[in-house]
mmCIF file of C-alpha atoms and ligand atoms in Angstrom:
data_model
loop_
_atom_site.group_PDB
_atom_site.id
_atom_site.type_symbol
_atom_site.label_atom_id
_atom_site.label_comp_id
_atom_site.label_asym_id
_atom_site.label_seq_id
_atom_site.Cartn_x
_atom_site.Cartn_y
_atom_site.Cartn_z
ATOM 1 C CA UNK A 1 -5.564 -152.945 158.172
ATOM 2 C CA UNK A 2 -8.979 -153.806 156.782
ATOM 3 C CA UNK A 3 -7.916 -157.298 155.756
ATOM 4 C CA UNK A 4 -6.520 -158.236 158.717
ATOM 5 C CA UNK A 5 -9.768 -157.054 160.427
ATOM 6 C CA UNK A 6 -11.791 -158.908 158.130
ATOM 7 C CA UNK A 7 -10.183 -162.230 158.717
ATOM 8 C CA UNK A 8 -10.306 -162.002 162.185
ATOM 9 C CA UNK A 9 -13.795 -160.913 162.359
ATOM 10 C CA UNK A 10 -14.445 -163.922 159.945
ATOM 11 C CA UNK A 11 -12.876 -166.217 161.930
ATOM 12 C CA UNK A 12 -14.195 -164.969 165.464
ATOM 13 C CA UNK A 13 -17.801 -164.731 163.662
ATOM 14 C CA UNK A 14 -18.587 -167.919 165.212
ATOM 15 C CA UNK A 15 -17.748 -167.245 168.978
ATOM 16 C CA UNK A 16 -19.170 -163.394 168.401
ATOM 17 C CA UNK A 17 -22.233 -164.330 166.259
ATOM 18 C CA UNK A 18 -20.990 -161.278 163.801
ATOM 19 C CA UNK A 19 -20.696 -160.793 161.166
ATOM 20 C CA UNK A 20 -22.788 -163.020 159.141
ATOM 21 C CA UNK A 21 -22.210 -166.851 158.567
ATOM 22 C CA UNK A 22 -23.126 -165.943 155.286
ATOM 23 C CA UNK A 23 -19.884 -163.761 154.402
ATOM 24 C CA UNK A 24 -17.576 -166.751 155.626
ATOM 25 C CA UNK A 25 -19.506 -169.128 153.627
ATOM 26 C CA UNK A 26 -19.138 -166.295 150.552
ATOM 27 C CA UNK A 27 -15.166 -166.619 151.113
ATOM 28 C CA UNK A 28 -15.131 -170.362 151.341
ATOM 29 C CA UNK A 29 -17.187 -170.807 148.296
ATOM 30 C CA UNK A 30 -14.836 -168.777 146.343
ATOM 31 C CA UNK A 31 -11.967 -170.838 147.171
ATOM 32 C CA UNK A 32 -13.983 -174.207 146.317
ATOM 33 C CA UNK A 33 -15.670 -175.080 143.376
ATOM 34 C CA UNK A 34 -19.241 -174.733 144.398
ATOM 35 C CA UNK A 35 -21.059 -172.321 142.597
ATOM 36 C CA UNK A 36 -22.224 -169.205 144.224
ATOM 37 C CA UNK A 37 -24.482 -169.669 146.661
ATOM 38 C CA UNK A 38 -27.588 -167.207 146.283
ATOM 39 C CA UNK A 39 -29.998 -168.530 148.907
ATOM 40 C CA UNK A 40 -30.835 -170.980 151.891
ATOM 41 C CA UNK A 41 -30.568 -173.985 149.397
ATOM 42 C CA UNK A 42 -26.994 -173.264 148.385
ATOM 43 C CA UNK A 43 -25.572 -172.203 151.694
ATOM 44 C CA UNK A 44 -26.744 -175.938 152.678
ATOM 45 C CA UNK A 45 -25.465 -177.483 149.748
ATOM 46 C CA UNK A 46 -22.179 -175.697 150.270
ATOM 47 C CA UNK A 47 -21.872 -177.033 153.735
ATOM 48 C CA UNK A 48 -22.785 -180.911 152.537
ATOM 49 C CA UNK A 49 -20.197 -179.904 149.454
ATOM 50 C CA UNK A 50 -17.557 -179.040 152.007
ATOM 51 C CA UNK A 51 -18.277 -181.841 154.745
ATOM 52 C CA UNK A 52 -18.770 -184.490 151.964
ATOM 53 C CA UNK A 53 -17.054 -183.411 148.686
ATOM 54 C CA UNK A 54 -19.306 -182.560 145.905
ATOM 55 C CA UNK A 55 -19.484 -186.229 144.321
ATOM 56 C CA UNK A 56 -20.435 -187.668 147.892
ATOM 57 C CA UNK A 57 -22.864 -184.683 148.416
ATOM 58 C CA UNK A 58 -24.555 -185.649 145.492
ATOM 59 C CA UNK A 59 -25.104 -189.238 146.682
ATOM 60 C CA UNK A 60 -26.484 -188.073 149.850
ATOM 61 C CA UNK A 61 -29.205 -186.229 148.046
ATOM 62 C CA UNK A 62 -30.778 -189.570 147.199
ATOM 63 C CA UNK A 63 -31.055 -191.039 150.262
ATOM 64 C CA UNK A 64 -33.903 -191.165 152.872
ATOM 65 C CA UNK A 65 -33.178 -189.332 156.277
ATOM 66 C CA UNK A 66 -32.625 -192.717 157.954
ATOM 67 C CA UNK A 67 -29.781 -193.805 155.506
ATOM 68 C CA UNK A 68 -28.187 -190.475 155.628
ATOM 69 C CA UNK A 69 -28.032 -190.513 159.257
ATOM 70 C CA UNK A 70 -26.720 -193.838 159.379
ATOM 71 C CA UNK A 71 -23.875 -193.127 156.918
ATOM 72 C CA UNK A 72 -23.124 -189.972 158.576
ATOM 73 C CA UNK A 73 -22.490 -192.098 162.020
ATOM 74 C CA UNK A 74 -19.988 -194.057 160.023
ATOM 75 C CA UNK A 75 -18.208 -190.974 158.873
ATOM 76 C CA UNK A 76 -18.064 -189.265 162.172
ATOM 77 C CA UNK A 77 -16.145 -192.277 163.676
ATOM 78 C CA UNK A 78 -13.653 -191.503 160.894
ATOM 79 C CA UNK A 79 -13.229 -187.935 161.199
ATOM 80 C CA UNK A 80 -12.701 -188.570 164.898
ATOM 81 C CA UNK A 81 -9.112 -189.529 164.429
ATOM 82 C CA UNK A 82 -8.068 -190.142 168.352
ATOM 83 C CA UNK A 83 -11.378 -192.346 168.963
ATOM 84 C CA UNK A 84 -11.995 -190.531 172.147
ATOM 85 C CA UNK A 85 -15.562 -190.083 171.446
ATOM 86 C CA UNK A 86 -15.233 -186.219 170.464
ATOM 87 C CA UNK A 87 -15.039 -184.523 167.197
ATOM 88 C CA UNK A 88 -12.954 -181.406 167.719
ATOM 89 C CA UNK A 89 -12.393 -178.304 165.463
ATOM 90 C CA UNK A 90 -8.990 -179.767 164.424
ATOM 91 C CA UNK A 91 -10.273 -183.266 163.640
ATOM 92 C CA UNK A 92 -13.102 -181.617 161.542
ATOM 93 C CA UNK A 93 -10.927 -179.208 159.864
ATOM 94 C CA UNK A 94 -8.458 -181.930 158.765
ATOM 95 C CA UNK A 95 -11.750 -183.651 157.267
ATOM 96 C CA UNK A 96 -12.731 -180.991 155.231
ATOM 97 C CA UNK A 97 -9.139 -180.436 154.020
ATOM 98 C CA UNK A 98 -9.087 -184.305 153.049
ATOM 99 C CA UNK A 99 -12.533 -184.492 151.315
ATOM 100 C CA UNK A 100 -11.898 -181.348 149.067
ATOM 101 C CA UNK A 101 -8.564 -182.262 148.113
ATOM 102 C CA UNK A 102 -9.773 -185.995 147.268
ATOM 103 C CA UNK A 103 -12.768 -184.273 145.061
ATOM 104 C CA UNK A 104 -10.210 -181.767 143.202
ATOM 105 C CA UNK A 105 -7.844 -184.633 142.863
ATOM 106 C CA UNK A 106 -10.584 -187.212 141.066
ATOM 107 C CA UNK A 107 -12.130 -184.159 139.290
ATOM 108 C CA UNK A 108 -8.848 -183.472 137.725
ATOM 109 C CA UNK A 109 -7.936 -186.860 137.101
ATOM 110 C CA UNK A 110 -10.987 -187.405 135.467
ATOM 111 C CA UNK A 111 -11.003 -184.090 133.089
ATOM 112 C CA UNK A 112 -7.360 -184.849 132.112
ATOM 113 C CA UNK A 113 -8.279 -188.478 130.973
ATOM 114 C CA UNK A 114 -11.211 -187.139 129.136
ATOM 115 C CA UNK A 115 -9.322 -184.689 127.357
ATOM 116 C CA UNK A 116 -6.409 -186.434 127.330
ATOM 117 C CA UNK A 117 -6.829 -190.386 126.430
ATOM 118 C CA UNK A 118 -3.399 -191.225 125.399
ATOM 119 C CA UNK A 119 -1.995 -189.411 128.576
ATOM 120 C CA UNK A 120 0.182 -186.971 126.725
ATOM 121 C CA UNK A 121 2.271 -184.574 128.779
ATOM 122 C CA UNK A 122 0.273 -181.659 127.759
ATOM 123 C CA UNK A 123 -3.156 -180.834 126.247
ATOM 124 C CA UNK A 124 -3.148 -178.241 123.426
ATOM 125 C CA UNK A 125 -6.004 -175.443 123.414
ATOM 126 C CA UNK A 126 -7.152 -176.749 120.343
ATOM 127 C CA UNK A 127 -7.903 -180.066 121.596
ATOM 128 C CA UNK A 128 -9.641 -178.820 124.551
ATOM 129 C CA UNK A 129 -11.387 -176.168 122.340
ATOM 130 C CA UNK A 130 -12.594 -178.919 120.089
ATOM 131 C CA UNK A 131 -13.848 -181.415 122.896
ATOM 132 C CA UNK A 132 -15.589 -178.898 124.728
ATOM 133 C CA UNK A 133 -16.764 -176.141 122.073
ATOM 134 C CA UNK A 134 -16.398 -178.047 118.513
ATOM 135 C CA UNK A 135 -20.174 -178.067 118.237
ATOM 136 C CA UNK A 136 -19.975 -173.891 117.867
ATOM 137 C CA UNK A 137 -18.182 -174.586 114.569
ATOM 138 C CA UNK A 138 -21.486 -175.605 112.870
ATOM 139 C CA UNK A 139 -23.195 -172.862 114.571
ATOM 140 C CA UNK A 140 -24.520 -169.808 112.218
ATOM 141 C CA UNK A 141 -21.763 -166.929 113.011
ATOM 142 C CA UNK A 142 -24.398 -164.382 113.148
ATOM 143 C CA UNK A 143 -26.164 -166.346 116.362
ATOM 144 C CA UNK A 144 -22.846 -166.329 117.825
ATOM 145 C CA UNK A 145 -22.817 -162.768 118.318
ATOM 146 C CA UNK A 146 -26.581 -161.741 118.989
ATOM 147 C CA UNK A 147 -26.849 -161.041 122.632
ATOM 148 C CA UNK A 148 -29.150 -163.369 125.084
ATOM 149 C CA UNK A 149 -29.078 -166.096 122.395
ATOM 150 C CA UNK A 150 -27.939 -169.780 123.318
ATOM 151 C CA UNK A 151 -24.983 -169.010 120.824
ATOM 152 C CA UNK A 152 -23.461 -165.794 122.565
ATOM 153 C CA UNK A 153 -23.608 -167.601 125.736
ATOM 154 C CA UNK A 154 -21.378 -170.357 124.435
ATOM 155 C CA UNK A 155 -19.012 -167.576 123.024
ATOM 156 C CA UNK A 156 -19.075 -165.993 126.254
ATOM 157 C CA UNK A 157 -18.169 -169.205 127.897
ATOM 158 C CA UNK A 158 -15.460 -169.964 125.065
ATOM 159 C CA UNK A 159 -13.997 -166.646 125.562
ATOM 160 C CA UNK A 160 -13.866 -166.891 129.602
ATOM 161 C CA UNK A 161 -12.079 -170.392 128.935
ATOM 162 C CA UNK A 162 -9.822 -169.138 126.602
ATOM 163 C CA UNK A 163 -8.409 -166.185 128.994
ATOM 164 C CA UNK A 164 -8.413 -168.498 132.294
ATOM 165 C CA UNK A 165 -6.216 -170.867 130.030
ATOM 166 C CA UNK A 166 -3.632 -168.081 129.655
ATOM 167 C CA UNK A 167 -3.656 -167.449 132.964
ATOM 168 C CA UNK A 168 -2.980 -171.047 133.649
ATOM 169 C CA UNK A 169 -0.474 -171.659 130.932
ATOM 170 C CA UNK A 170 2.746 -170.851 133.114
ATOM 171 C CA UNK A 171 5.109 -171.465 130.335
ATOM 172 C CA UNK A 172 3.218 -169.929 127.554
ATOM 173 C CA UNK A 173 3.272 -173.012 124.891
ATOM 174 C CA UNK A 174 -0.485 -173.196 124.802
ATOM 175 C CA UNK A 175 -1.164 -176.309 126.085
ATOM 176 C CA UNK A 176 -1.268 -177.425 129.470
ATOM 177 C CA UNK A 177 0.454 -179.916 131.396
ATOM 178 C CA UNK A 178 -1.418 -181.632 134.564
ATOM 179 C CA UNK A 179 -0.217 -179.071 136.958
ATOM 180 C CA UNK A 180 -1.409 -176.158 134.653
ATOM 181 C CA UNK A 181 -4.407 -177.443 133.652
ATOM 182 C CA UNK A 182 -5.464 -178.462 137.758
ATOM 183 C CA UNK A 183 -5.219 -174.779 138.229
ATOM 184 C CA UNK A 184 -7.185 -174.027 134.923
ATOM 185 C CA UNK A 185 -10.228 -176.409 136.362
ATOM 186 C CA UNK A 186 -9.783 -175.315 139.651
ATOM 187 C CA UNK A 187 -8.214 -171.610 139.845
ATOM 188 C CA UNK A 188 -9.886 -170.979 143.529
ATOM 189 C CA UNK A 189 -7.068 -173.479 144.933
ATOM 190 C CA UNK A 190 -4.175 -172.030 143.097
ATOM 191 C CA UNK A 191 -2.798 -168.939 144.530
ATOM 192 C CA UNK A 192 -1.179 -167.801 141.046
ATOM 193 C CA UNK A 193 -4.677 -167.669 139.668
ATOM 194 C CA UNK A 194 -6.123 -164.776 142.054
ATOM 195 C CA UNK A 195 -5.960 -162.172 139.626
ATOM 196 C CA UNK A 196 -8.439 -164.113 137.383
ATOM 197 C CA UNK A 197 -10.846 -165.421 140.039
ATOM 198 C CA UNK A 198 -11.178 -162.199 140.805
ATOM 199 C CA UNK A 199 -11.563 -160.818 137.412
ATOM 200 C CA UNK A 200 -14.112 -163.655 137.034
ATOM 201 C CA UNK A 201 -16.024 -162.913 140.044
ATOM 202 C CA UNK A 202 -16.588 -159.119 139.311
ATOM 203 C CA UNK A 203 -17.800 -159.999 136.043
ATOM 204 C CA UNK A 204 -20.233 -162.458 137.384
ATOM 205 C CA UNK A 205 -21.539 -159.828 140.255
ATOM 206 C CA UNK A 206 -21.512 -156.664 137.776
ATOM 207 C CA UNK A 207 -24.699 -157.272 136.095
ATOM 208 C CA UNK A 208 -24.587 -154.146 133.962
ATOM 209 C CA UNK A 209 -20.875 -154.378 132.891
ATOM 210 C CA UNK A 210 -19.676 -151.247 134.023
ATOM 211 C CA UNK A 211 -16.470 -152.682 135.637
ATOM 212 C CA UNK A 212 -17.544 -152.151 138.995
ATOM 213 C CA UNK A 213 -19.885 -153.718 141.755
ATOM 214 C CA UNK A 214 -23.054 -151.614 142.929
ATOM 215 C CA UNK A 215 -24.541 -152.188 146.187
ATOM 216 C CA UNK A 216 -27.440 -153.921 144.571
ATOM 217 C CA UNK A 217 -25.241 -155.932 142.361
ATOM 218 C CA UNK A 218 -23.549 -156.820 145.422
ATOM 219 C CA UNK A 219 -26.658 -157.571 147.545
ATOM 220 C CA UNK A 220 -28.551 -159.501 144.428
ATOM 221 C CA UNK A 221 -25.812 -161.840 144.388
ATOM 222 C CA UNK A 222 -25.868 -162.767 147.631
ATOM 223 C CA UNK A 223 -29.579 -162.950 148.365
ATOM 224 C CA UNK A 224 -32.765 -163.141 145.889
ATOM 225 C CA UNK A 225 -36.492 -162.489 146.863
ATOM 226 C CA UNK A 226 -38.582 -165.364 145.157
ATOM 227 C CA UNK A 227 -40.525 -163.644 141.854
ATOM 228 C CA UNK A 228 -43.304 -161.764 142.957
ATOM 229 C CA UNK A 229 -42.429 -161.938 146.583
ATOM 230 C CA UNK A 230 -42.440 -158.829 148.727
ATOM 231 C CA UNK A 231 -40.989 -159.811 152.138
ATOM 232 C CA UNK A 232 -38.839 -157.971 154.563
ATOM 233 C CA UNK A 233 -34.917 -158.716 153.960
ATOM 234 C CA UNK A 234 -33.658 -160.965 156.618
ATOM 235 C CA UNK A 235 -31.382 -159.515 159.078
ATOM 236 C CA UNK A 236 -28.203 -160.903 157.476
ATOM 237 C CA UNK A 237 -28.827 -158.856 154.027
ATOM 238 C CA UNK A 238 -29.274 -155.559 156.094
ATOM 239 C CA UNK A 239 -25.581 -156.753 157.883
ATOM 240 C CA UNK A 240 -24.365 -157.374 154.262
ATOM 241 C CA UNK A 241 -25.280 -153.782 153.459
ATOM 242 C CA UNK A 242 -23.602 -152.319 155.849
ATOM 243 C CA UNK A 243 -20.703 -154.297 155.301
ATOM 244 C CA UNK A 244 -20.686 -152.923 151.855
ATOM 245 C CA UNK A 245 -20.740 -149.485 152.993
ATOM 246 C CA UNK A 246 -18.628 -149.897 156.095
ATOM 247 C CA UNK A 247 -15.774 -152.132 154.805
ATOM 248 C CA UNK A 248 -15.942 -153.293 151.307
ATOM 249 C CA UNK A 249 -16.072 -150.081 149.758
ATOM 250 C CA UNK A 250 -12.976 -148.797 151.294
ATOM 251 C CA UNK A 251 -12.429 -145.670 148.978
ATOM 252 C CA UNK A 252 -16.111 -144.663 149.364
ATOM 253 C CA UNK A 253 -17.377 -143.977 145.902
ATOM 254 C CA UNK A 254 -20.218 -146.277 146.267
ATOM 255 C CA UNK A 255 -18.891 -149.195 144.124
ATOM 256 C CA UNK A 256 -16.270 -152.514 144.781
ATOM 257 C CA UNK A 257 -13.439 -152.064 142.000
ATOM 258 C CA UNK A 258 -11.402 -154.912 141.220
ATOM 259 C CA UNK A 259 -9.124 -154.304 143.909
ATOM 260 C CA UNK A 260 -11.904 -154.021 146.453
ATOM 261 C CA UNK A 261 -13.331 -157.290 145.224
ATOM 262 C CA UNK A 262 -9.892 -158.840 145.787
ATOM 263 C CA UNK A 263 -10.029 -157.888 149.360
ATOM 264 C CA UNK A 264 -13.747 -159.286 149.778
ATOM 265 C CA UNK A 265 -12.954 -162.712 148.182
ATOM 266 C CA UNK A 266 -9.606 -163.426 148.769
ATOM 267 C CA UNK A 267 -7.937 -162.631 151.487
ATOM 268 C CA UNK A 268 -4.605 -164.588 151.098
ATOM 269 C CA UNK A 269 -4.225 -166.092 154.532
ATOM 270 C CA UNK A 270 -7.990 -166.931 154.841
ATOM 271 C CA UNK A 271 -8.150 -170.623 155.924
ATOM 272 C CA UNK A 272 -11.491 -171.980 154.484
ATOM 273 C CA UNK A 273 -11.358 -175.243 155.881
ATOM 274 C CA UNK A 274 -10.941 -173.872 159.144
ATOM 275 C CA UNK A 275 -13.915 -171.361 158.467
ATOM 276 C CA UNK A 276 -16.165 -173.711 157.350
ATOM 277 C CA UNK A 277 -15.294 -176.118 160.320
ATOM 278 C CA UNK A 278 -15.683 -173.331 162.863
ATOM 279 C CA UNK A 279 -19.171 -172.873 161.354
ATOM 280 C CA UNK A 280 -20.295 -176.321 161.495
ATOM 281 C CA UNK A 281 -19.052 -176.520 165.164
ATOM 282 C CA UNK A 282 -20.915 -173.540 166.389
ATOM 283 C CA UNK A 283 -24.157 -174.886 164.564
ATOM 284 C CA UNK A 284 -23.944 -178.200 165.790
ATOM 285 C CA UNK A 285 -22.474 -177.626 169.334
ATOM 286 C CA UNK A 286 -25.811 -178.205 171.599
ATOM 287 C CA UNK A 287 -23.721 -177.938 175.153
ATOM 288 C CA UNK A 288 -21.145 -175.691 173.818
ATOM 289 C CA UNK A 289 -18.211 -177.176 174.760
ATOM 290 C CA UNK A 290 -16.405 -176.476 171.414
ATOM 291 C CA UNK A 291 -16.514 -180.227 170.309
ATOM 292 C CA UNK A 292 -18.805 -182.294 168.787
ATOM 293 C CA UNK A 293 -20.315 -186.124 170.193
ATOM 294 C CA UNK A 294 -21.761 -188.083 167.283
ATOM 295 C CA UNK A 295 -24.993 -187.414 168.935
ATOM 296 C CA UNK A 296 -24.909 -183.651 168.202
ATOM 297 C CA UNK A 297 -23.738 -184.421 164.800
ATOM 298 C CA UNK A 298 -26.483 -186.577 163.721
ATOM 299 C CA UNK A 299 -29.194 -184.774 165.352
ATOM 300 C CA UNK A 300 -28.237 -181.821 162.687
ATOM 301 C CA UNK A 301 -27.783 -184.314 160.226
ATOM 302 C CA UNK A 302 -29.532 -181.623 157.961
ATOM 303 C CA UNK A 303 -26.812 -179.209 158.307
ATOM 304 C CA UNK A 304 -24.024 -182.011 157.617
ATOM 305 C CA UNK A 305 -25.342 -184.156 155.218
ATOM 306 C CA UNK A 306 -29.330 -183.874 154.640
ATOM 307 C CA UNK A 307 -31.106 -183.845 151.462
ATOM 308 C CA UNK A 308 -32.807 -181.181 149.848
ATOM 309 C CA UNK A 309 -34.892 -183.548 147.673
ATOM 310 C CA UNK A 310 -38.412 -184.212 148.883
ATOM 311 C CA UNK A 311 -38.667 -187.532 147.257
ATOM 312 C CA UNK A 312 -35.865 -189.862 147.278
ATOM 313 C CA UNK A 313 -34.564 -191.791 144.404
ATOM 314 C CA UNK A 314 -34.062 -195.797 144.731
ATOM 315 C CA UNK A 315 -31.765 -197.079 147.284
ATOM 316 C CA UNK A 316 -28.326 -195.804 146.015
ATOM 317 C CA UNK A 317 -25.877 -198.365 144.975
ATOM 318 C CA UNK A 318 -23.765 -199.103 148.040
ATOM 319 C CA UNK A 319 -20.388 -197.585 148.201
ATOM 320 C CA UNK A 320 -17.409 -199.211 149.168
ATOM 321 C CA UNK A 321 -17.214 -197.126 152.469
ATOM 322 C CA UNK A 322 -20.506 -197.985 153.848
HETATM 323 C C1 NAG B 1 4.033 -177.960 134.191
HETATM 324 O O1 NAG B 1 4.801 -177.121 133.688
HETATM 325 C C2 NAG B 1 5.144 -176.121 134.559
HETATM 326 C C3 NAG B 1 5.816 -175.065 134.282
HETATM 327 O O2 NAG B 1 5.009 -174.514 133.109
HETATM 328 C C4 NAG B 1 5.945 -176.564 135.965
HETATM 329 O O3 NAG B 1 6.399 -175.887 136.861
HETATM 330 C C5 NAG B 1 5.467 -177.978 136.336
HETATM 331 O O4 NAG B 1 5.980 -178.653 137.063
HETATM 332 C C6 NAG B 1 4.856 -178.806 135.200
HETATM 333 N N1 NAG B 1 4.035 -180.026 135.724
HETATM 334 C C7 NAG B 1 4.301 -181.264 135.072
HETATM 335 C C8 NAG B 1 3.568 -182.356 135.866
HETATM 336 O O5 NAG B 1 4.898 -181.553 134.754
#
């Protein structure tokens, strides 16, 4: 089976060096709440989100390299749960699962309180719509229908949220209880939401709205050249082209349809925490013993936590953990 082949490729990528780590990250990405990565910057941001949780990753973005390294050292001690001085693949995988779960739980809690301050059993659609899109009621209906206008963008977002709401609303009472609301906010985490994740991904990538993904749309989603730059494609992009033709487009009609997109982003048994842990171990394991010392991790601090910012904000308020 192609899917099995793909999953084993993704998981063995770290050892064989094929296919691209970008592919693995792409998959991981769709299971997390990170936005689609489209260039180096986002790739790194994605690693940081997975390793730290999105909220912590933002905090680290404000820190100087020295302070990042210091805090990273403290985190490494926590990840090394058996305190033997090495971070193993399993310890790293458990850590990534833990940070992701913590982030999602907190995110759901925050939104739940925001839309439901009285802590009722469920949030009716109309309440959510008013909170998030209520301002549209004041807008000129004509503008909402004018392509490329701000109003048009809001209308599309509203439509997308409305559709996703239906998918999350298991008992079809048009109100979401906490479980359903979590599925609405983080559909990638929820197997029952797989179809809508596939549909939304297809729509994101399908720029000409013909209902299928061409090779140019596929590549365009993964890789963008800077405006006006005319550089040669990196090797991983060439490999992605071969992936598209050789694997993704299973029926060889030149496009990825919904079923093929589904195979691409969501092999059901794909373990994103494990894939991300393998990726990090592979990148940082200087002596190739398949486990990481604190030194190996801190040497690669940029991979784990390093900031993309060039000027650092004021020393960040100290967090309890540090
Ligand atoms: C929410 O409703 C679903 C059924 O639609 C149910 O399975 C789930 O347990 C409920 N969750 C809570 C927190 O009540």
